[in-house]
Coordinates of C-alpha atoms and ligand atoms in Angstrom, one line a residue:
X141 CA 32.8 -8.1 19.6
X142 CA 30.6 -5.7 17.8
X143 CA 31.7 -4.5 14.6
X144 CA 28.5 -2.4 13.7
X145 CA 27.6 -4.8 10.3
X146 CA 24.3 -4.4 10.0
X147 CA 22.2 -6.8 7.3
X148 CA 18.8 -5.2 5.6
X149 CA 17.2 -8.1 3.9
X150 CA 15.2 -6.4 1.3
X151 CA 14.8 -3.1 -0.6
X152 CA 11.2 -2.5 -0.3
X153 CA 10.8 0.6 0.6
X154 CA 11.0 0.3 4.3
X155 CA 14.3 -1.6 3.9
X156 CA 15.8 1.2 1.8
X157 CA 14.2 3.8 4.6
X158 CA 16.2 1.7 7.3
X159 CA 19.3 1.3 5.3
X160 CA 19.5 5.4 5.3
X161 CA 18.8 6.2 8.9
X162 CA 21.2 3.3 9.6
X163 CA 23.9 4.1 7.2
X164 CA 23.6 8.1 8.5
X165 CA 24.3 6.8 12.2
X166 CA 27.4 4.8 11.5
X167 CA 26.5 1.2 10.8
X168 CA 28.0 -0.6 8.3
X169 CA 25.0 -1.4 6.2
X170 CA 24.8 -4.2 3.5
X171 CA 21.4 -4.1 1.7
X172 CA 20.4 -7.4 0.5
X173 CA 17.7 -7.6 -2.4
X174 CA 16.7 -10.8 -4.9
X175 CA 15.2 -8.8 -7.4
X176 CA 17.5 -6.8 -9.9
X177 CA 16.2 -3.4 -8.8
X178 CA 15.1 -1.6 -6.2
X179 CA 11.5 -0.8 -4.9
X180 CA 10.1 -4.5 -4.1
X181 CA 6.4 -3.3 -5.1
X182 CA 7.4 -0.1 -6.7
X183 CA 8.5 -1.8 -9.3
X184 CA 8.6 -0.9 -13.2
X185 CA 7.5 -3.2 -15.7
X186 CA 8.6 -2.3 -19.5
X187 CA 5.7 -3.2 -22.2
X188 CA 6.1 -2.2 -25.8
X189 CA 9.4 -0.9 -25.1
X190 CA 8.3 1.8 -21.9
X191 CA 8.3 1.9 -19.2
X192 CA 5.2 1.4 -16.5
X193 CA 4.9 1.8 -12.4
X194 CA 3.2 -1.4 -11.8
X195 CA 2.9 -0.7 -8.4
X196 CA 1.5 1.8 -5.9
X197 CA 0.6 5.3 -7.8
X198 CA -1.4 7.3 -5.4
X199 CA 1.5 9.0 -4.0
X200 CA 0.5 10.6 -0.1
X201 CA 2.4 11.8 3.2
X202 CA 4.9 13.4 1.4
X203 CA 6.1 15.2 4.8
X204 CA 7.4 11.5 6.0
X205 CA 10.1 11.8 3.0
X206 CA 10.7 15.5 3.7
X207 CA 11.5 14.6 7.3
X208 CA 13.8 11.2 5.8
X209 CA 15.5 13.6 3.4
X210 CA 16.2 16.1 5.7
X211 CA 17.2 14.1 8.8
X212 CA 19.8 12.8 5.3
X213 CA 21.3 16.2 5.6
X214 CA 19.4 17.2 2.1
X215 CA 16.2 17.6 0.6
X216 CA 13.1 15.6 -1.1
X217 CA 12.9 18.2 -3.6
X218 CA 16.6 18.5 -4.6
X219 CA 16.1 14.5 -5.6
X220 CA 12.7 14.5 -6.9
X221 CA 9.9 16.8 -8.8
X222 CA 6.7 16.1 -7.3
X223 CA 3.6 17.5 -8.9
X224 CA 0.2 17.6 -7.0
X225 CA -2.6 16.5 -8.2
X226 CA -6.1 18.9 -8.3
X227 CA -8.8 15.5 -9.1
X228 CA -7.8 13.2 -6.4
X229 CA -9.8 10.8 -8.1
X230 CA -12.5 10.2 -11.3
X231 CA -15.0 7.8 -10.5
X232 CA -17.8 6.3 -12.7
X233 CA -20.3 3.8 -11.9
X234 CA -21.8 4.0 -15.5
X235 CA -21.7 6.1 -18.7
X236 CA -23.9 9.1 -17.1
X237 CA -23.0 8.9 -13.5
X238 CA -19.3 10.2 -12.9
X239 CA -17.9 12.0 -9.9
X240 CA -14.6 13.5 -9.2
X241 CA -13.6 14.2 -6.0
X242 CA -11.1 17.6 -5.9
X243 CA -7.9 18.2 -3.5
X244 CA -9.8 21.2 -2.7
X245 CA -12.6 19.7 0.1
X246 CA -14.9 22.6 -1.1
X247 CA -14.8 21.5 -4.5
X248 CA -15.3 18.0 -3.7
X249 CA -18.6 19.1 -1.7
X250 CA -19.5 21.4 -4.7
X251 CA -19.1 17.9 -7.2
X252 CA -21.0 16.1 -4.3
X253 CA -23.8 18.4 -4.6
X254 CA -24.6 18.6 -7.7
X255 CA -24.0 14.8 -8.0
X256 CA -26.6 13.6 -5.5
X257 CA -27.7 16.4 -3.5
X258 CA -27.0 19.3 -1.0
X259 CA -27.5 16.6 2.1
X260 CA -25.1 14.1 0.4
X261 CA -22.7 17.2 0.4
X262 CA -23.0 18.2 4.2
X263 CA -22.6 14.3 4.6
X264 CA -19.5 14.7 2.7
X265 CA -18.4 17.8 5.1
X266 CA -19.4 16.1 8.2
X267 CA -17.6 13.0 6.7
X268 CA -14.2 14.7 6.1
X269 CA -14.5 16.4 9.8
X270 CA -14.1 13.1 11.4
X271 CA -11.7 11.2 9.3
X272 CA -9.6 14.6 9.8
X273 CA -10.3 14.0 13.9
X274 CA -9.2 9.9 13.6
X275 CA -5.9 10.8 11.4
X276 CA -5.2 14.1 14.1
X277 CA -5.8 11.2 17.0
X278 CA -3.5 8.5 15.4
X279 CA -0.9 10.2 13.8
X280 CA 2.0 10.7 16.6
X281 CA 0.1 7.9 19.2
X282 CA 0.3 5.2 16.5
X283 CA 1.4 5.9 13.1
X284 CA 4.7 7.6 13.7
X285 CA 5.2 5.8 17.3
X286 CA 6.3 1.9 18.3
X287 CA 3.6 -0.4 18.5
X288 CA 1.3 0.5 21.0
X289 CA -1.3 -2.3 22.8
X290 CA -4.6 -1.1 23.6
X291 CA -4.4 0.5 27.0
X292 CA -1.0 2.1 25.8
X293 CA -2.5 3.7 22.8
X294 CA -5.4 5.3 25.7
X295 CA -2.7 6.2 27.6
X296 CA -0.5 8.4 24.8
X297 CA -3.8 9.8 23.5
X298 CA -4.3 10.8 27.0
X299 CA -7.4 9.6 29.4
X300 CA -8.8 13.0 29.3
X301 CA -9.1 13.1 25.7
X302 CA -11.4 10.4 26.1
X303 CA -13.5 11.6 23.5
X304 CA -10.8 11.2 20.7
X305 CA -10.3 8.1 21.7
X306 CA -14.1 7.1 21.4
X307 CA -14.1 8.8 18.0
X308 CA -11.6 6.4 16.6
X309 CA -14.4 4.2 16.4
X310 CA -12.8 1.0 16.4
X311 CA -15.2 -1.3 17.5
X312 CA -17.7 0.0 14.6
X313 CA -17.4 -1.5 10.8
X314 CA -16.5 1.0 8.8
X315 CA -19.4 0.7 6.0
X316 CA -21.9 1.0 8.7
X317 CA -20.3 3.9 9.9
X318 CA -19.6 5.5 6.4
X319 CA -23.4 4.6 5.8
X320 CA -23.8 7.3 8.7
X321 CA -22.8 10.1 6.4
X322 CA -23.8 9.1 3.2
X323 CA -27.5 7.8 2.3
X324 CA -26.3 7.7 -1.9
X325 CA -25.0 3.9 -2.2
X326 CA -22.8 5.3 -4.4
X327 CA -21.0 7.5 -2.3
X328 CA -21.3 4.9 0.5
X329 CA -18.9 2.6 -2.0
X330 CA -17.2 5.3 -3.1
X331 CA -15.8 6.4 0.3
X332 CA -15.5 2.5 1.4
X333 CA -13.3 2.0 -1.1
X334 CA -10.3 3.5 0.7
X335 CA -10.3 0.0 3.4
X336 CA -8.7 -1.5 -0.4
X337 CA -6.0 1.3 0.5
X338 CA -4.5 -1.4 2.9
X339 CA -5.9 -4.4 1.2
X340 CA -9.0 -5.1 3.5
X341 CA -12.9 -5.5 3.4
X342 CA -14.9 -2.2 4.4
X343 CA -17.7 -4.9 5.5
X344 CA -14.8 -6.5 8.0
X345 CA -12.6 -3.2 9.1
X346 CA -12.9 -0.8 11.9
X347 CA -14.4 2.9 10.7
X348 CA -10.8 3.9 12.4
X349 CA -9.5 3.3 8.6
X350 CA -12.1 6.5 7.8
X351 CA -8.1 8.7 8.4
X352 CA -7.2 7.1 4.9
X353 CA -9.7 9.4 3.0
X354 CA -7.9 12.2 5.2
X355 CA -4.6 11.2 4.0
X356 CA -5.7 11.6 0.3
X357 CA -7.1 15.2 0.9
X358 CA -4.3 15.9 2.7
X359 CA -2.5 15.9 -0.5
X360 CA -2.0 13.3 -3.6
X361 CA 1.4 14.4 -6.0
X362 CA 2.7 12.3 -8.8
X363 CA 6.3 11.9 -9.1
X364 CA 8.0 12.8 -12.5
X365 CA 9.1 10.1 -14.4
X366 CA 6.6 7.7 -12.1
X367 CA 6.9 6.4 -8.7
X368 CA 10.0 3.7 -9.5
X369 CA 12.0 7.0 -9.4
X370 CA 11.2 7.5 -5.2
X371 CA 12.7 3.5 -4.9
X372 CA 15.9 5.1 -7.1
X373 CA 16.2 8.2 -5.2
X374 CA 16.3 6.1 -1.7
X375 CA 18.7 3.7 -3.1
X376 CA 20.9 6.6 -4.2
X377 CA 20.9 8.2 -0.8
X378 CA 21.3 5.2 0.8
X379 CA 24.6 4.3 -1.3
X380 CA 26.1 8.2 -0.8
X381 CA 26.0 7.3 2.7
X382 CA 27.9 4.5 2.1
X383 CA 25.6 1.5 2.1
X384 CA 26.5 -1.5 0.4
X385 CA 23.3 -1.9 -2.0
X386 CA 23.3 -5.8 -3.4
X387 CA 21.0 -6.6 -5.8
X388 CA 20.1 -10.3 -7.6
X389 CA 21.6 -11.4 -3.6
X390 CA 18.6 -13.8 -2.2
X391 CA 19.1 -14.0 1.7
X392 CA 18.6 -17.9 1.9
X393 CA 19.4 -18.7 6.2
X394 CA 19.6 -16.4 9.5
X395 CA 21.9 -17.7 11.9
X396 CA 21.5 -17.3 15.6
X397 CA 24.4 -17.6 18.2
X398 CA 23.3 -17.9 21.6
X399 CA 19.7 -17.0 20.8
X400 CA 20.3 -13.8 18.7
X401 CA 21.1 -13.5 15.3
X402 CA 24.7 -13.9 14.6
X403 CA 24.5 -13.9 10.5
X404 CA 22.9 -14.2 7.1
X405 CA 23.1 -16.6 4.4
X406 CA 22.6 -15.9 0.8
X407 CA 21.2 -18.5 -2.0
X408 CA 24.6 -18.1 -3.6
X409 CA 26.1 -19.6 -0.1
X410 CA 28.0 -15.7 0.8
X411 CA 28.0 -15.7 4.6
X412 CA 27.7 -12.1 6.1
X413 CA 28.7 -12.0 10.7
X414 CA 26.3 -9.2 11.1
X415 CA 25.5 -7.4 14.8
X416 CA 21.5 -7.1 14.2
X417 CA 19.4 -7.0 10.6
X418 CA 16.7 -5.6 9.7
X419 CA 13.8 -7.6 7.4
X420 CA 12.1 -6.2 5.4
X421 CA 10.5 -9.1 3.6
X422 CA 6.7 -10.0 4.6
X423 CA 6.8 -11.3 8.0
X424 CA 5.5 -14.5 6.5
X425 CA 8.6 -15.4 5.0
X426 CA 10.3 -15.6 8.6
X427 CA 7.4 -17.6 10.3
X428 CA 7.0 -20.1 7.9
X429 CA 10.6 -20.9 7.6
X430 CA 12.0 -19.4 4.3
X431 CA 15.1 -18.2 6.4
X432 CA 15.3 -21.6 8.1
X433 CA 14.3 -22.8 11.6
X434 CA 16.1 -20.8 14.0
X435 CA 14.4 -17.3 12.5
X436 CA 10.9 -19.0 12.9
X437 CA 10.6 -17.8 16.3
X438 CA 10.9 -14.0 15.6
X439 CA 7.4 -13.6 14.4
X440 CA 4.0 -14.9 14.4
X441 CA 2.8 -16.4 11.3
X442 CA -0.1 -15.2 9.4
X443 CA -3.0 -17.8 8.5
X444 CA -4.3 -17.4 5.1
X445 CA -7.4 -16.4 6.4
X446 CA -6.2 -13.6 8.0
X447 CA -4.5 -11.9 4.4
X448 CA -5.2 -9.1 2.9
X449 CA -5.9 -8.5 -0.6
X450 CA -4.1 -9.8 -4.1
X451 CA -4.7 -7.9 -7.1
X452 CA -4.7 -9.3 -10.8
X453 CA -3.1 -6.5 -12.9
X454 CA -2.7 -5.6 -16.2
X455 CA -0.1 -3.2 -17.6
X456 CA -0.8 -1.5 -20.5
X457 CA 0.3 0.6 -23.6
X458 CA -2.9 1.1 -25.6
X459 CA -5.2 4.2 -26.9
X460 CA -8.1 4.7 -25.2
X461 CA -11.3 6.6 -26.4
X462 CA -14.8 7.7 -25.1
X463 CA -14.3 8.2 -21.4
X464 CA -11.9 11.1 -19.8
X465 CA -9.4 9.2 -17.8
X466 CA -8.0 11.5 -15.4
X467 CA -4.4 10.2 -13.6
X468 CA -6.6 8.1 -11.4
X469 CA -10.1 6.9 -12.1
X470 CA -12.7 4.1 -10.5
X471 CA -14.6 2.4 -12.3
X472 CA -17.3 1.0 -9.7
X473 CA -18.7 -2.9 -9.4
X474 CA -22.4 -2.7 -8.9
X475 CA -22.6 -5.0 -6.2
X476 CA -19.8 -4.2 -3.3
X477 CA -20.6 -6.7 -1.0
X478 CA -20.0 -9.9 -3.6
X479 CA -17.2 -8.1 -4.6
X480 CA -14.9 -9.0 -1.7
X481 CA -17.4 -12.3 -0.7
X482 CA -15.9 -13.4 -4.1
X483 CA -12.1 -12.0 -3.0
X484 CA -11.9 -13.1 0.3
X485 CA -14.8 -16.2 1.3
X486 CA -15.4 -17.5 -2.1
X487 CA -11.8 -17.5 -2.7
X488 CA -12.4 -16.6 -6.8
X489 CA -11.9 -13.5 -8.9
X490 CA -14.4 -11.0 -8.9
X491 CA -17.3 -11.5 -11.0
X492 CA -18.2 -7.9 -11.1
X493 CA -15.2 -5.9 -10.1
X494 CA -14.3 -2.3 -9.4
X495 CA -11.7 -1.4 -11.5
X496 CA -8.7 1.3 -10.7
X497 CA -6.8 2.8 -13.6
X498 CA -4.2 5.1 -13.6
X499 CA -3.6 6.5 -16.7
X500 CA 0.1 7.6 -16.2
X501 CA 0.5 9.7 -19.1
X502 CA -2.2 12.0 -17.9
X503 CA -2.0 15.0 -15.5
X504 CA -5.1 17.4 -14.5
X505 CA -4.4 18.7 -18.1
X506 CA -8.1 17.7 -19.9
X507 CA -5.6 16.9 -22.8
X508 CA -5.5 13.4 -23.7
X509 CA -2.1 12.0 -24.6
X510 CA -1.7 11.4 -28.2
X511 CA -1.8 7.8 -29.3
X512 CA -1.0 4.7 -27.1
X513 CA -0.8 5.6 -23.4
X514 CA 0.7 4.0 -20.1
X515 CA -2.0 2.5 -17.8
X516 CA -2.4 0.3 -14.9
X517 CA -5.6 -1.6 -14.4
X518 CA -6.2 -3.0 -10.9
X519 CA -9.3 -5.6 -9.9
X520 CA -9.1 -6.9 -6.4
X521 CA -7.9 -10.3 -6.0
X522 CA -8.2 -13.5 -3.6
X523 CA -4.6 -13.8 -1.6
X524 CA -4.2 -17.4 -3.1
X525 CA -1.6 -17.6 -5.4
X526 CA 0.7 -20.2 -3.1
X527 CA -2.1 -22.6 -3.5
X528 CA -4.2 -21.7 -6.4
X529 CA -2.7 -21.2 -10.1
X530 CA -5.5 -19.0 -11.4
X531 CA -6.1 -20.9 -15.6
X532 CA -6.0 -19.1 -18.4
X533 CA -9.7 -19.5 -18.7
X534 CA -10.5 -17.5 -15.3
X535 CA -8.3 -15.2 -16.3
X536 CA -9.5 -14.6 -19.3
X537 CA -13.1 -14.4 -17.9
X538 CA -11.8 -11.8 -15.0
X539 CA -10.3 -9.5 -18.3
X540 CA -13.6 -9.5 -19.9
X541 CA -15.3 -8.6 -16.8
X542 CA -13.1 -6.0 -16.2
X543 CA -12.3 -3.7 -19.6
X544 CA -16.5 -4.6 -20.0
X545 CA -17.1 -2.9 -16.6
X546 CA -15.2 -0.2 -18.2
X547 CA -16.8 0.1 -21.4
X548 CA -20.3 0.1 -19.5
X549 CA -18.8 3.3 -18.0
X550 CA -17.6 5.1 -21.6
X551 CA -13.7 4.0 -21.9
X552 CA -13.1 1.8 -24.3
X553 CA -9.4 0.8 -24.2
X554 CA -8.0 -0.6 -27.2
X555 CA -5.7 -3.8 -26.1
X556 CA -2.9 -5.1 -28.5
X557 CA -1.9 -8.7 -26.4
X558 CA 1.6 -7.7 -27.3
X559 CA 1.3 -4.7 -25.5
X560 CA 0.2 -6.2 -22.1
X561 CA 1.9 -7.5 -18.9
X562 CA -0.6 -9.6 -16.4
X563 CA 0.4 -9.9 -13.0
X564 CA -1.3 -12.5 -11.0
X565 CA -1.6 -13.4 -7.4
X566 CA 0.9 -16.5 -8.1
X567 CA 3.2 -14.1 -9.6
X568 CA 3.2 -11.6 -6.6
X569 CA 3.5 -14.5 -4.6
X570 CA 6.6 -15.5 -6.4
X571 CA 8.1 -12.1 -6.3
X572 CA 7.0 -11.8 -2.4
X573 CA 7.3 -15.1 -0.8
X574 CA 5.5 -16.2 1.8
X575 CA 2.4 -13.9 1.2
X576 CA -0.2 -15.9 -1.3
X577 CA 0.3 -12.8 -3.0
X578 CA -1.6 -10.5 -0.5
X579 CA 0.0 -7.3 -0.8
X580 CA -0.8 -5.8 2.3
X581 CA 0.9 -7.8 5.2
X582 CA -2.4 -9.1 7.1
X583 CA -5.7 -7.5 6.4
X584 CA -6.6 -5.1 8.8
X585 CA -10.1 -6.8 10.0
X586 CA -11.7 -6.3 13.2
X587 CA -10.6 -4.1 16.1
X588 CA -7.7 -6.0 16.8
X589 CA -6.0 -6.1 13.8
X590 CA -3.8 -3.2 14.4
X591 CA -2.4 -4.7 17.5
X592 CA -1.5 -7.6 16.5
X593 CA 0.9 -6.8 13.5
X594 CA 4.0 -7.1 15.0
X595 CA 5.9 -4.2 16.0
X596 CA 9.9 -3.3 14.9
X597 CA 11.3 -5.3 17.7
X598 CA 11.2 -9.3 16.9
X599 CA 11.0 -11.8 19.4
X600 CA 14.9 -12.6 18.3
X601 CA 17.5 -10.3 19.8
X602 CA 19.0 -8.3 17.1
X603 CA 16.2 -9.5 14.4
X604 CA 14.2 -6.3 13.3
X605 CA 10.9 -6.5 11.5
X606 CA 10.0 -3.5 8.5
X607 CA 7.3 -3.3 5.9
X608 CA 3.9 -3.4 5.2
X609 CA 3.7 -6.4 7.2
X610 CA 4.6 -4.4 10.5
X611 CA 3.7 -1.8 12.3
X612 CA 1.9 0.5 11.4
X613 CA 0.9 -1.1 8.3
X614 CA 0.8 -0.8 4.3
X615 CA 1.7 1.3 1.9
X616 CA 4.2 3.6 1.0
X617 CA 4.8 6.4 4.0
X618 CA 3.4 3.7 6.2
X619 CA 6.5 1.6 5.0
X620 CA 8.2 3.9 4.9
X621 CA 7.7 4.9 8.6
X622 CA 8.2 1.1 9.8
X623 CA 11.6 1.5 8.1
X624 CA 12.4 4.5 10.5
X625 CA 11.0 2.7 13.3
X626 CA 13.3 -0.6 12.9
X627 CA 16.2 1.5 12.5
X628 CA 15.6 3.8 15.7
X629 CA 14.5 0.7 18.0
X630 CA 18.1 -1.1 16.4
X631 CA 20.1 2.2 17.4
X632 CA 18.0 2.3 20.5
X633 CA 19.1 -1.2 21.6
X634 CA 22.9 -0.8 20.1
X635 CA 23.7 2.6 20.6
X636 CA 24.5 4.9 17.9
X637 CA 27.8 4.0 16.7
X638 CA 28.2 7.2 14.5
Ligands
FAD129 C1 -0.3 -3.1 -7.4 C2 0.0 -2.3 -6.1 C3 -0.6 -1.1 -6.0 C4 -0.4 -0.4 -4.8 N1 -0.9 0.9 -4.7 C5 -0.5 1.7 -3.6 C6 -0.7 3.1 -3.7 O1 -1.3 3.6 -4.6 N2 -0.3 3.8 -2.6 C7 0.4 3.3 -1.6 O2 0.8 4.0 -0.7 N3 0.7 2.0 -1.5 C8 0.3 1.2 -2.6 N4 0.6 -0.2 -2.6 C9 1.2 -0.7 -1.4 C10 2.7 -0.4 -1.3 O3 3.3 -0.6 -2.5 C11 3.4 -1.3 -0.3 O4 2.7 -1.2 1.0 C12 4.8 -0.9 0.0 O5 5.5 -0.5 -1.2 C13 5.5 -2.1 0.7 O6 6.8 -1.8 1.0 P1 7.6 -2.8 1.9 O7 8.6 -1.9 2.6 O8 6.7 -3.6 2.7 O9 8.5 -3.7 0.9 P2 8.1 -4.7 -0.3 O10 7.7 -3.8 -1.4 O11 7.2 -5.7 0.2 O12 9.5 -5.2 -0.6 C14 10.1 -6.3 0.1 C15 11.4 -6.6 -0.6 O13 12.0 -7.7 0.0 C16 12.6 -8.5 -1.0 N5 12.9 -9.8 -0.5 C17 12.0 -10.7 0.0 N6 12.6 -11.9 0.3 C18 13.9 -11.7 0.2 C19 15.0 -12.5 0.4 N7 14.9 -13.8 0.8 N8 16.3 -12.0 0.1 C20 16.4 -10.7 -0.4 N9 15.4 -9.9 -0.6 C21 14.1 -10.4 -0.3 C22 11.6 -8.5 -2.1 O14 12.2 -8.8 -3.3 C23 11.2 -7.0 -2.1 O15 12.0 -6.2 -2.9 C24 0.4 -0.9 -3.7 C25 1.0 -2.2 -3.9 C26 0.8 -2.9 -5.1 C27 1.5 -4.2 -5.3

């Protein structure tokens, strides 16, 4: 008999996104989540007694909340104060050579010009025009739709817009193709950079992954108070509409009845009869057996070769002088390509890293906070950390390599050990089972890549697949738009009991 229970095992942000649109239709919704908070990676760590997002900042897509809020019956901006930002990004590559790039595209080609010349700038324009073209020709064929395979993705972009589909230029890596635009190596890294956006190699990617820098001049906002608060807000909504939100509850066992899923089982040994559930853990975590044998089936598993990236980070209160950090600044590794041969085929941290920081004290305001600030420093990392315990002495050496790449550039950041929280590629592999620590879901390499994530619909009646893991992909309004996915292909399947 259906009783409309409904299980979402985690609340990452796609399994909070599923638990509204779910909840909202009538289901019966428990929300099952180890940690003691909400957000999986938008997490807050607390150093030196504040608190710090030590997960995503660069905040994009805010239209796919909008739309979530107001299919909610309210509004993103009755929950939330989002501020945009005016300097996407400040990057250095040294203490002379710094370049931000704007919100406004003719500023950025302004900063481009007078940076490395008026050719580098119409590179710049010619640049944007096509990533502009790959977001307009993904955006409602694959982004916002079910999974599509190949000849269905032709077919919703339409045979006659054959062109569009050419332009995608999926078969073409995306340095080469950035390398088309740009002749400055600089701003050949610079623009590469966004493949990190979903954790892969621009030397392995398709030039498809060009939409990203589209997304980011689209729009970038900060939230107030930091990005934990989005997680909040959606577990608040979520709970009005009268979810049952459990934290500190570990789903330990899935339990099939004549092939579909029949029930969860939670480390405590709670078991829930649910209709259908919705996971929201890496896909790993179900292929590999974390929620026993029978869930095995419902997904491919993902070989570590085929991860995308870790991250080592450090979370910091500390004052910083000489450089002007701006929210978000890059601090570039002068040799790209060893970079990620280090981070994904040497299997070692980076010896000469590229360094994000986002100084979260700081707004487009040229006024530096006064005293210690909040930051986040990112280097990229190898997805290892179920098999290799970085030592203290690697890690040490990655630390000097890093704030040293940063004082080559001007920013010297004065570090007080007590004031530090390190997060390692074992530790997100702890927090994230199943993953080595790759934050991502698979790296998106090669052409296929995007196909082969699985969609919302596991190969398990009534088992539901959301996150970064799935289709379409990482970070936040991706996951967030996987969420909504897995919830409409569950009401699709069950009918809306509302
Ligand atoms: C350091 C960092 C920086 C990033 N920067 C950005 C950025 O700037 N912009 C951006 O858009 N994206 C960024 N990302 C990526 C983005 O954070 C993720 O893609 C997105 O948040 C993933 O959401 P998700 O829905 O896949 O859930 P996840 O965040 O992966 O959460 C999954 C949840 O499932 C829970 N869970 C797992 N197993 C169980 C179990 N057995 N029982 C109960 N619960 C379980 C976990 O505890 C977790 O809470 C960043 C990520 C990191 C880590």
């Amino acid at each position: 008999m259906r009783t409309g229970r409904i299980a979402v095992i985690g609340a990452g942000i796609a399994g909070l996104v599923a638990t509204i649109d779910l909840a909202r239709a009538g289901f019966a919704v428990s929300l099952l989540e180890r940690a003691g908070a909400p957000g999986g990676k938008m997490r807050e760590v607390e150093v030196a007694g504040k608190q710090l997002d030590a997960g995503p900042t660069v905040f994009t897509l805010r239209d796919v909340f909008e739309q979530l809020y107001a299919d909610a019956g309210t509004s993103l901006a009755s929950h939330l104060n989002l501020l945009p930002v005016k300097i996407l990004a400040r990057h250095a590559w040294n203490d002379s050579e710094h370049l931000d790039l704007h919100a406004d595209l003719a500023e950025s080609a302004a900063a481009i010009g007078a940076f490395a010349g008026a050719g580098e700038a119409r590179g710049f324009l010619a640049f944007a025009a096509r990533a502009e073209r790959i977001y307009r020709t993904l955006n409602t064929s694959f982004m916002r739709a079910a999974r599509p395979n190949p000849i269905e993705l032709s077919r919703r972009i339409g045979f006659s817009n054959i062109a569009d589909l050419f332009n995608i230029q999926p078969f073409t890596n995306m340095y080469e193709s950035i390398s088309r635009y740009f002749a400055d190596p600089r701003l050949r890294q610079l623009f590469a950079r966004y493949a990190t956006y979903c954790g892969s190699s621009p030397f392995h990617s398709p030039a498809t992954l060009m939409l990203i820098a589209h997304v980011e001049q689209a729009g970038v906002w900060t939230i107030e108070g930091g990005m934990h608060r989005l997680a909040q807000s959606l577990a608040q909504l979520a709970a009005r509409l009268g979810a049952d939100l459990r934290y500190g509850t570990q789903v330990s066992r899935v339990e099939l009845a004549n092939g579909r899923v029949a029930a969860v089982e939670t480390a405590s040994g709670e078991r829930l009869a649910v209709d259908a559930l919705v996971c929201n853990a890496d896909n790993n975590a179900l292929a590999t057996g974390l929620f026993g044998e029978a869930a095995r089936a419902g997904v491919r598993a993902t070989a570590p070769a085929e991860r995308s990236l870790s991250a080592l980070t450090w979370n910091l209160v500390a004052r910083t002088e000489g450089f002007p950090l701006a929210h978000h600044s890059v601090f570039f590794g002068d040799d790209y390509q060893s970079e990620f041969d280090d981070v994904f085929r040497r299997g070692r941290l980076p010896v000469r890293p590229t360094v994000y920081v986002c100084a979260q004290d700081r707004g487009d305001a040229a006024v530096p906070p006064r005293g210690a600030e909040r930051l986040l420093c990112l280097v990229n990392a190898p997805p290892i950390g179920d098999t290799h315990q970085f030592t203290t002495a690697e890690i040490q050496q990655c630390e000097r390599n890093t704030f040293e790449r940063l004082e080559r550039c001007g920013l010297r950041v004065l570090r007080d050990p007590q004031a530090t929280c390190v997060t390692t590629p074992s530790d997100f592999n702890r927090l994230f089972p199943a993953t080595g620590g790759a934050l991502y879901g698979p790296a998106s390499h090669g052409w296929r890549s995007s196909f082969t994530r699985p969609g919302s619909r596991s190969r398990i009646p009534g088992l539901y697949l959301a996150g970064g893991s799935t289709h379409p992909g990482p970070g936040v309004p991706m996951a967030a738009l996987s969420g909504r996915l897995a919830a409409a292909s569950l009401r699709a399947d069950y009918g809306s009991i509302a």
